[in-house]
C-alpha atoms as one frame of an Amber mdcrd trajectory, in Angstrom:
protein
   0.015   0.012   0.002   1.104   3.567  -0.719   0.127   6.257   1.837   0.719
  10.004   1.984  -0.081  12.951   4.241  -3.531  14.448   3.689  -3.693  17.845
   1.965  -5.944  20.462   3.555  -9.089  21.003   1.391  -8.377  18.027  -0.816
 -11.484  15.979  -1.612  -9.718  13.270  -3.605  -6.307  12.365  -5.032  -5.317
  11.413  -8.565  -2.641   8.736  -8.757  -0.495   8.162 -11.895   2.295   5.504
 -12.212   4.527   5.166 -15.162   7.540   2.973 -15.876  10.798   4.845 -15.815
  12.267   5.610 -19.202  15.088   3.102 -18.683  12.711   0.344 -17.553  10.831
  -2.115 -19.709   7.524  -0.590 -20.925   4.421  -1.384 -18.951   2.387  -4.280
 -20.323  -0.916  -2.711 -21.476  -2.705  -6.076 -20.848  -1.525  -5.870 -17.194
  -1.905  -2.158 -16.279  -0.875  -0.884 -12.879  -3.978  -1.175 -10.675  -4.691
   1.260  -7.871  -4.244   4.366 -10.021  -6.813   7.022 -10.832  -9.048   8.662
  -8.214  -8.739   7.486  -4.646 -12.271   8.903  -3.861 -10.908  10.991  -0.918
  -8.640   8.357   0.694  -4.934   9.060   1.209  -4.041   5.451   0.578  -3.970
   3.180  -2.421  -2.745  -0.340  -3.197  -0.684  -0.625  -6.439  -0.828  -3.941
  -8.278   0.814  -5.463 -11.404   4.209  -3.816 -10.745   7.140  -5.752 -12.165
   9.791  -6.929  -9.688  13.014  -5.135 -10.554  11.081  -2.336 -12.319  11.562
   1.339 -11.644   8.502   3.604 -11.693   7.585   7.272 -11.383   4.526   8.028
  -9.227   2.542  11.258  -9.104  -0.130  12.049  -6.528  -2.204  15.154  -7.156
  -4.664  16.608  -4.628  -8.020  17.791  -6.070 -10.615  19.871  -4.264 -14.448
  19.779  -4.441 -14.477  22.336  -7.316 -12.136  20.056  -9.269  -9.212  22.443
  -8.803  -5.736  20.908  -8.732  -3.803  21.222  -5.538  -0.450  20.060  -4.331
   1.418  17.471  -6.412   3.790  14.890  -4.886   6.228  13.038  -7.175   8.324
   9.996  -6.164  10.479   7.491  -8.026  10.656   3.961  -6.683  12.068   0.570
  -7.508  10.281  -2.745  -6.764  12.692  -5.021  -4.909  10.277  -7.896  -4.185
   6.571  -8.578  -3.783   6.588  -6.856  -0.378   9.418  -4.284  -0.684   9.924
  -1.101  -2.653  12.783   1.340  -2.363  12.309   5.064  -2.803  14.884   6.646
  -5.146
């Protein structure tokens, strides 16, 4: 699971995950699950990540008027099924 600090006035968060440029391209038949709108939660579970893969994640806060708020970006590498390392 991925968690983050709540942003004041955020009603939901938009999550995007992309394979790093140097990594093997994401398999479109096995997209990363847990992306898109979190419906107000500050947690999501990412699935279908490739062990050994490096990814870029972006979390964007959105308020009730659909205005974009703070954006958090993080690069990470999947070490095993239960371990990721922030880069």
